[in-house]
mmCIF file of C-alpha atoms in Angstrom:
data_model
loop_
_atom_site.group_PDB
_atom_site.id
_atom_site.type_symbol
_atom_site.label_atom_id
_atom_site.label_comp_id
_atom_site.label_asym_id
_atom_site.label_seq_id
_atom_site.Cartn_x
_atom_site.Cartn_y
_atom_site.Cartn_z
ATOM 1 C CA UNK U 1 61.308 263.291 32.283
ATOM 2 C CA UNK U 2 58.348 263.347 29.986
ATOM 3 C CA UNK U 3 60.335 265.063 27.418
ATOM 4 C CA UNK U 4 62.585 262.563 27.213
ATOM 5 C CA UNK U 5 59.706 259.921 26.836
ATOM 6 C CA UNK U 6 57.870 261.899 24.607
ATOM 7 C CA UNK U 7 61.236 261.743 22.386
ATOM 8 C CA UNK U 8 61.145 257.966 22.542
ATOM 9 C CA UNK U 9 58.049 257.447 22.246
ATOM 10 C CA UNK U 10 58.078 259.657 18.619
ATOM 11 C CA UNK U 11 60.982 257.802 17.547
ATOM 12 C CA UNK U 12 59.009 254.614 18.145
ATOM 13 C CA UNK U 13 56.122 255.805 16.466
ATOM 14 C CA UNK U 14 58.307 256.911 13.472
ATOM 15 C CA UNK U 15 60.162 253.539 12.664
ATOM 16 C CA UNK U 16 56.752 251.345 13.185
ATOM 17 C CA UNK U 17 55.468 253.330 10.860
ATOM 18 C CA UNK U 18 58.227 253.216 8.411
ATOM 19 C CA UNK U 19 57.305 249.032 8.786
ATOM 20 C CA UNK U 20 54.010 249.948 8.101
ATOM 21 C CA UNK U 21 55.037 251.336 4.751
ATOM 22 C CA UNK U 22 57.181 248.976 3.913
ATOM 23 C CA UNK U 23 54.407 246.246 4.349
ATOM 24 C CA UNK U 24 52.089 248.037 2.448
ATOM 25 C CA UNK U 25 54.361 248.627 -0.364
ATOM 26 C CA UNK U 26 54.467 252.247 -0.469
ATOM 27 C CA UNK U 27 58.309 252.822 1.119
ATOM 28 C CA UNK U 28 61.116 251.391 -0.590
ATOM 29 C CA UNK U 29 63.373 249.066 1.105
ATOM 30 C CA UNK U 30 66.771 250.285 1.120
ATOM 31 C CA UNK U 31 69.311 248.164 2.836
ATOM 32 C CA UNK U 32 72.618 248.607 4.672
ATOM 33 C CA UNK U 33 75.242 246.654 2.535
ATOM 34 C CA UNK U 34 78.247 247.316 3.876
ATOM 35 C CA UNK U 35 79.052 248.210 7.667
ATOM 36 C CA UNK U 36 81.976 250.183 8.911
ATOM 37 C CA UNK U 37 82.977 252.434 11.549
ATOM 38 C CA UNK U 38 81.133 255.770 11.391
ATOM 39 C CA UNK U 39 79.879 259.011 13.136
ATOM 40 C CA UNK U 40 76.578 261.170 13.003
ATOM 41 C CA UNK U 41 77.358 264.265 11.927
ATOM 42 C CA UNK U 42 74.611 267.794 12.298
ATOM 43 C CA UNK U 43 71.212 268.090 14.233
ATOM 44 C CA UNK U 44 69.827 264.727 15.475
ATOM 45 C CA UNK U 45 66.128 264.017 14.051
ATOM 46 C CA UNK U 46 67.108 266.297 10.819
ATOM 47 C CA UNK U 47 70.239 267.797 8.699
ATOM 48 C CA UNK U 48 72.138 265.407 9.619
ATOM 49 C CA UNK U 49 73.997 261.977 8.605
ATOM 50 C CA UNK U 50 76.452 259.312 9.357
ATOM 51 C CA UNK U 51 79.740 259.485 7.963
ATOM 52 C CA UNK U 52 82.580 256.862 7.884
ATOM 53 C CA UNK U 53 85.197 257.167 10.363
ATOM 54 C CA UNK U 54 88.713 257.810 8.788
ATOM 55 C CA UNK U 55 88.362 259.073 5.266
ATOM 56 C CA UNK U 56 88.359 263.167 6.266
ATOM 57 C CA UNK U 57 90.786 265.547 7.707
ATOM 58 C CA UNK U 58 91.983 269.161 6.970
ATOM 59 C CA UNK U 59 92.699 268.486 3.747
ATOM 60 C CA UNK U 60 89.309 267.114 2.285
ATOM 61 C CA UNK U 61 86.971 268.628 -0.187
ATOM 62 C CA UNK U 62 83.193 268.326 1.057
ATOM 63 C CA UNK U 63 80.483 269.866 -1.276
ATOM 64 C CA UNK U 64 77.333 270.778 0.589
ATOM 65 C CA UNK U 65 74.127 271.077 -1.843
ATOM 66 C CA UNK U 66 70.476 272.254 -0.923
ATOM 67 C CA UNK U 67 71.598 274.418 2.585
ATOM 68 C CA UNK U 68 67.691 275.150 3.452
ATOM 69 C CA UNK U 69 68.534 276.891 6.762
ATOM 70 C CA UNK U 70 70.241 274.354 8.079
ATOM 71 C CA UNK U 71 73.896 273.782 7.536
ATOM 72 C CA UNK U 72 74.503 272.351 10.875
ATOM 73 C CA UNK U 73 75.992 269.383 8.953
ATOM 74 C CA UNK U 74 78.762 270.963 7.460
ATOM 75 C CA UNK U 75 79.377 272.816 10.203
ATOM 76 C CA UNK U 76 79.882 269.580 12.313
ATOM 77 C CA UNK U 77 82.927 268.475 9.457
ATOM 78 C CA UNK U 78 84.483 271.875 9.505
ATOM 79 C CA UNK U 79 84.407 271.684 13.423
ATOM 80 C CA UNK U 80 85.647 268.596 13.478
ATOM 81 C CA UNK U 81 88.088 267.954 10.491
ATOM 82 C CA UNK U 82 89.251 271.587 10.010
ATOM 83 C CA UNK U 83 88.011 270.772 6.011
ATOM 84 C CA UNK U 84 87.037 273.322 3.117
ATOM 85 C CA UNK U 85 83.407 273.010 2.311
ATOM 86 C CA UNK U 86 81.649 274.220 -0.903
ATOM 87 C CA UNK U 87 77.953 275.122 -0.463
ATOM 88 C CA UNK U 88 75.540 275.641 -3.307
ATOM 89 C CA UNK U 89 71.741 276.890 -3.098
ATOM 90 C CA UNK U 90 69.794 278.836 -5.375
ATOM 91 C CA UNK U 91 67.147 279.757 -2.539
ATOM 92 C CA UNK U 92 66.767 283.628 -1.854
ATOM 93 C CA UNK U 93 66.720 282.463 1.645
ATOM 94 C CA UNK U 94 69.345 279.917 2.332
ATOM 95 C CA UNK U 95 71.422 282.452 0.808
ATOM 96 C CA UNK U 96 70.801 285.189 3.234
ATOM 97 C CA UNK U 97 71.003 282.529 5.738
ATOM 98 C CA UNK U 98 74.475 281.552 4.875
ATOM 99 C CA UNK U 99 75.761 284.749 4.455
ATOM 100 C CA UNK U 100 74.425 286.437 7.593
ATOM 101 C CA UNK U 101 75.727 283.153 9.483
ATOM 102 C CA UNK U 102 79.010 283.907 7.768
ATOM 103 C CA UNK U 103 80.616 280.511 8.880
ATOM 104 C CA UNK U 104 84.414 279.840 8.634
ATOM 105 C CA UNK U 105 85.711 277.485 5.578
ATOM 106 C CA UNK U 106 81.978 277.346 4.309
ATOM 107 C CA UNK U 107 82.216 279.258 0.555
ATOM 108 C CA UNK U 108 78.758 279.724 -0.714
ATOM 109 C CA UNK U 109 77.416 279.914 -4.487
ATOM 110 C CA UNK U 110 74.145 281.075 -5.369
ATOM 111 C CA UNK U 111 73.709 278.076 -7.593
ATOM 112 C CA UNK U 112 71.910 275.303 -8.076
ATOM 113 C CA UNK U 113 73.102 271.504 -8.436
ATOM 114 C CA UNK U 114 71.107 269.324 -11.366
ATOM 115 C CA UNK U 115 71.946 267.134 -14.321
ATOM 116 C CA UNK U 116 72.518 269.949 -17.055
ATOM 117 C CA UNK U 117 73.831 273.448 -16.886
ATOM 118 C CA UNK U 118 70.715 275.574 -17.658
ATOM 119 C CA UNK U 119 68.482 278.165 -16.209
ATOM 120 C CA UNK U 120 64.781 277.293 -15.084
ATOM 121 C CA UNK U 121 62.097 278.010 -13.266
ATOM 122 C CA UNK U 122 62.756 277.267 -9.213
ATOM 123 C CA UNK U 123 59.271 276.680 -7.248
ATOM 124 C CA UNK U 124 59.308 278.187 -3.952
ATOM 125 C CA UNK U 125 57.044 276.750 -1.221
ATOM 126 C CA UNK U 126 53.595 277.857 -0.664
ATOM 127 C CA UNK U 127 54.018 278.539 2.936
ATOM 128 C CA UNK U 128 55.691 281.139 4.002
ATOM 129 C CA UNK U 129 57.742 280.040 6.698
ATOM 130 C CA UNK U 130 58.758 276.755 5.155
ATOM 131 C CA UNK U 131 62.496 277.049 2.947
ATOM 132 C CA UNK U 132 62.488 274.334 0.502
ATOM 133 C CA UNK U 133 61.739 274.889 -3.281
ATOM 134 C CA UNK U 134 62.441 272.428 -6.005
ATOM 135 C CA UNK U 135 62.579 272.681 -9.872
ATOM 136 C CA UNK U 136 59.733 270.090 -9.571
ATOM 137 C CA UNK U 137 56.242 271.853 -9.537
ATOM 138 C CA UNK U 138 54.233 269.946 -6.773
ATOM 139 C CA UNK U 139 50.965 270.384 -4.327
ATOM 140 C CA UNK U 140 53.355 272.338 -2.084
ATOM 141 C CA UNK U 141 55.618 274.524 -4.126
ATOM 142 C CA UNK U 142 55.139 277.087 -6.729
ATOM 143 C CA UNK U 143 52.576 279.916 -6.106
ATOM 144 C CA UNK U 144 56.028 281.706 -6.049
ATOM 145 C CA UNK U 145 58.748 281.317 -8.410
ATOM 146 C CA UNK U 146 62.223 282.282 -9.176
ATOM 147 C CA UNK U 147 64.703 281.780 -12.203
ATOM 148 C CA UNK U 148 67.860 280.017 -11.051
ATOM 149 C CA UNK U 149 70.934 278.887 -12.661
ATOM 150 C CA UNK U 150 71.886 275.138 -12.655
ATOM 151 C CA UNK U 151 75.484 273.503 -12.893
ATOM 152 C CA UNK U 152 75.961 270.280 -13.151
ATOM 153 C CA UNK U 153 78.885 267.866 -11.621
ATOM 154 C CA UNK U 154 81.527 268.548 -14.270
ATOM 155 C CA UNK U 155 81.141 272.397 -14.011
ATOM 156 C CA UNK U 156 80.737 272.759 -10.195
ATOM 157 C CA UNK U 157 84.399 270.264 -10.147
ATOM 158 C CA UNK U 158 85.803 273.524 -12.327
ATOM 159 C CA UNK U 159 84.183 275.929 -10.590
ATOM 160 C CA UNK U 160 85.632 274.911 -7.396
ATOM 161 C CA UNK U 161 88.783 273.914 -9.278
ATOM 162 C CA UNK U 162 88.992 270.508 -7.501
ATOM 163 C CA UNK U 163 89.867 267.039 -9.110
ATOM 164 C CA UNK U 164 87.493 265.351 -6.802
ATOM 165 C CA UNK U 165 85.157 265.524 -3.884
ATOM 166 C CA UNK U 166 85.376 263.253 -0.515
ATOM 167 C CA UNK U 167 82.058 263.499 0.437
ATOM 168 C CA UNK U 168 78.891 264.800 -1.322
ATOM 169 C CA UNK U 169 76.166 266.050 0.470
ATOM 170 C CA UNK U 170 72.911 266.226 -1.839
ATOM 171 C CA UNK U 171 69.257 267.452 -0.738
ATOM 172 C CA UNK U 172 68.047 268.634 -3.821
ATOM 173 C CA UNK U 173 64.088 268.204 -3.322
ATOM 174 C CA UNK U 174 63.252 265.473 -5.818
ATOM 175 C CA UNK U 175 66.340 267.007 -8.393
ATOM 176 C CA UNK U 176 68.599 264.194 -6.771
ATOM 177 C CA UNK U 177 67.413 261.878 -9.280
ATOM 178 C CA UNK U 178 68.225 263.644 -12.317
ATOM 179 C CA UNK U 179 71.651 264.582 -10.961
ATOM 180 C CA UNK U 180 72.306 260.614 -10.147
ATOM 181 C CA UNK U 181 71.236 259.332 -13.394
ATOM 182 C CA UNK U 182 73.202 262.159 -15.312
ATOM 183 C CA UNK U 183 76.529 261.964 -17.494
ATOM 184 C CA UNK U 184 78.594 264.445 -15.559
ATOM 185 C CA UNK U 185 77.783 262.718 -12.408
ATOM 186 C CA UNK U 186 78.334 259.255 -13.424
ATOM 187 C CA UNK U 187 81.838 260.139 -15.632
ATOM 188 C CA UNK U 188 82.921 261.783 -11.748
ATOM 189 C CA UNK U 189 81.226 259.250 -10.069
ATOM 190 C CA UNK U 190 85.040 257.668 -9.599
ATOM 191 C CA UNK U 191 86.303 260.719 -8.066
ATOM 192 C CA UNK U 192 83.257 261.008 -5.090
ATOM 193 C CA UNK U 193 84.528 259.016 -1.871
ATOM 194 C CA UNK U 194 81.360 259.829 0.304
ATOM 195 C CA UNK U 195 77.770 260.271 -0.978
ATOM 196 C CA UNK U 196 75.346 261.945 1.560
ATOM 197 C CA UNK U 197 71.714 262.245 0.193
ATOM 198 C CA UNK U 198 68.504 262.521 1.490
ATOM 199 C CA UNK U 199 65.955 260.948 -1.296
ATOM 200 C CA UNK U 200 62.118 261.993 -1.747
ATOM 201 C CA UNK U 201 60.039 259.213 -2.779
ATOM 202 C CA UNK U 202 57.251 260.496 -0.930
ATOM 203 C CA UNK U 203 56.423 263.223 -3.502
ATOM 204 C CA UNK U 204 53.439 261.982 -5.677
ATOM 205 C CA UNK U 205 55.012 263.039 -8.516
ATOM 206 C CA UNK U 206 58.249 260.682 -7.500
ATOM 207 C CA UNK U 207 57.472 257.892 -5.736
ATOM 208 C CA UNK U 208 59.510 254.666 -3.910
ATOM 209 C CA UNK U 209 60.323 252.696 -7.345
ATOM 210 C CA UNK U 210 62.421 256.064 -8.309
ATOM 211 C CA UNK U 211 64.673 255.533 -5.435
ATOM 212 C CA UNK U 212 65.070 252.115 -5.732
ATOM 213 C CA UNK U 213 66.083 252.886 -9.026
ATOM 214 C CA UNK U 214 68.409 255.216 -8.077
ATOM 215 C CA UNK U 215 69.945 252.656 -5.681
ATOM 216 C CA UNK U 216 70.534 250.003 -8.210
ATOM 217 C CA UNK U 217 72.378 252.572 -10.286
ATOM 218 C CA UNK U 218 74.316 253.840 -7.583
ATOM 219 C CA UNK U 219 75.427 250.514 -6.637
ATOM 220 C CA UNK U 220 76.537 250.304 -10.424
ATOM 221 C CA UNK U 221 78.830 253.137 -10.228
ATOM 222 C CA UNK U 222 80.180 251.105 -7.354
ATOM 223 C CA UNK U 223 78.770 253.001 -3.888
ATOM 224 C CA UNK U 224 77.312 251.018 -0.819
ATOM 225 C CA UNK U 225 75.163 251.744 1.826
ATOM 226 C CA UNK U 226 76.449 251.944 4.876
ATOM 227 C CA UNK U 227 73.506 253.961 6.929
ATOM 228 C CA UNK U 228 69.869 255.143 7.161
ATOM 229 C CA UNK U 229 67.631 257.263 9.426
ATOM 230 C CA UNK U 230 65.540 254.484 10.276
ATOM 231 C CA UNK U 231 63.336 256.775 11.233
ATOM 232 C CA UNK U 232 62.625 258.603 8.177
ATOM 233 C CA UNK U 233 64.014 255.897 5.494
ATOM 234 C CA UNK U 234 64.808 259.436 3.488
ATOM 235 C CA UNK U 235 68.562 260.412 4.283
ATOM 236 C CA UNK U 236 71.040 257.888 3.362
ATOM 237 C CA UNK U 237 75.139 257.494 3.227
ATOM 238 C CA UNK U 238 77.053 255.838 0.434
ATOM 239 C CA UNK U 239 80.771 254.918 0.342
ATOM 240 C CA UNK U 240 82.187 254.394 -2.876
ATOM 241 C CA UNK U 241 83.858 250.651 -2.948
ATOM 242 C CA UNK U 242 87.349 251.683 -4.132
ATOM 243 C CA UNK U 243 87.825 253.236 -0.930
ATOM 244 C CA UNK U 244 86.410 250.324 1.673
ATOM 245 C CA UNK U 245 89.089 248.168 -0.185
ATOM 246 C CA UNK U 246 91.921 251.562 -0.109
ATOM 247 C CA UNK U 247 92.599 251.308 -3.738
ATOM 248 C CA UNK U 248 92.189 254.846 -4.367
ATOM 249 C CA UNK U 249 93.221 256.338 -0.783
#
């Protein structure tokens, strides 16, 4: 009993003060523009998001990138659709993760996911039982530090030798908005049906007004929003517009 209220009362506490931001000025506003029928998919509170209902099955390519330790996500599709999914992360430890986890349809590359193809330096984070680095140096990451290889969207579509992707799954720590706002993602922008992504505004070094720019230009390229965590205002789901009106089904 009290776990269960402690549970509501946190998620309370965790969309007022997502309002609180907002009111302030210091979240951006991200709206729901289109609505359709959908399903959560992965670990409620975190590593997960809402899909809609009707675009996967066995035959669909899903490309999972930044695993963390978590891949409870793409684990969900596979369980449920019977799809192929493509996971990339650079992290020493989301590798070994993957691989000692082994999971059936998931094919992992040691790569990372950015704007260019390039190698740079990957920050890992300070503490030492937290997972996420980021090829941003911030407050938290990069007493540690790696060299990784990046691909961008064009090379990971001929690495996987795929035309096209039906959903994307990005979490990227603060990289998402280089990948967005690069060429090879907007020339394949046509050919992504989902877009999963988890943005992260709250970094000093990125802040709200790169997300809402990010937004805008995904809206461009012709993707709505169709859900939130409206208790984090981070992870967000984006159907591209040619297939809520079936022209490219």
């Amino acid at each position: 009993m009290f776990g269960t209220l402690h549970k509501i009362a946190l998620s309370w506490f965790r969309k007022i003060r997502i309002i609180y931001r907002h009111i302030i000025g210091v979240e951006p506003k991200v709206y729901v523009t289109h609505k359709v029928s959908q399903h959560y998919h992965g670990n409620s509170g975190y590593g997960g998001w809402s899909i809609p209902d009707g675009i996967l099955n066995s035959e669909s390519i899903v490309v999972d990138i930044g695993l963390g330790e978590d891949i409870s996500f793409s684990e969900s599709l596979i369980a449920t659709y019977g799809c192929q999914v493509y996971g990339f992360d650079p992290t020493p430890r989301s590798i070994k993760y993957v691989r000692d986890r082994s999971p059936k349809k998931f094919h992992l590359y040691a790569l990372g996911v950015a704007g260019t193809n390039r190698i740079t330096t990957f920050f890992l984070p300070n503490i030492s039982n937290h997972i996420s680095g980021s090829i941003i140096k911030s407050n938290h990451v990069g007493n540690s530090q790696v060299n990784v290889e990046l691909i961008d969207l064009t090379s990971l579509l001929e690495l996987i030798n795929k035309p096209g992707i039906d959903l994307l799954k990005i979490d990227i720590e603060g990289a998402e908005y280089e990948l967005l706002e690069s060429s090879a993602f907007k020339d394949n922008a046509h050919s992504i049906k989902i877009l999963c992504i988890e943005f992260h505004h709250r970094w000093k070094e990125i802040g709200p007004q790169a997300t809402l720019a990010a937004v805008a230009s995904l809206r461009k390229m012709g993707f709505e929003c169709i859900w939130q965590a409206n208790e984090t205002n981070e992870e967000f789901t984006f159907l591209n517009t040619s297939y809520i009106d079936g022209s490219n089904a």
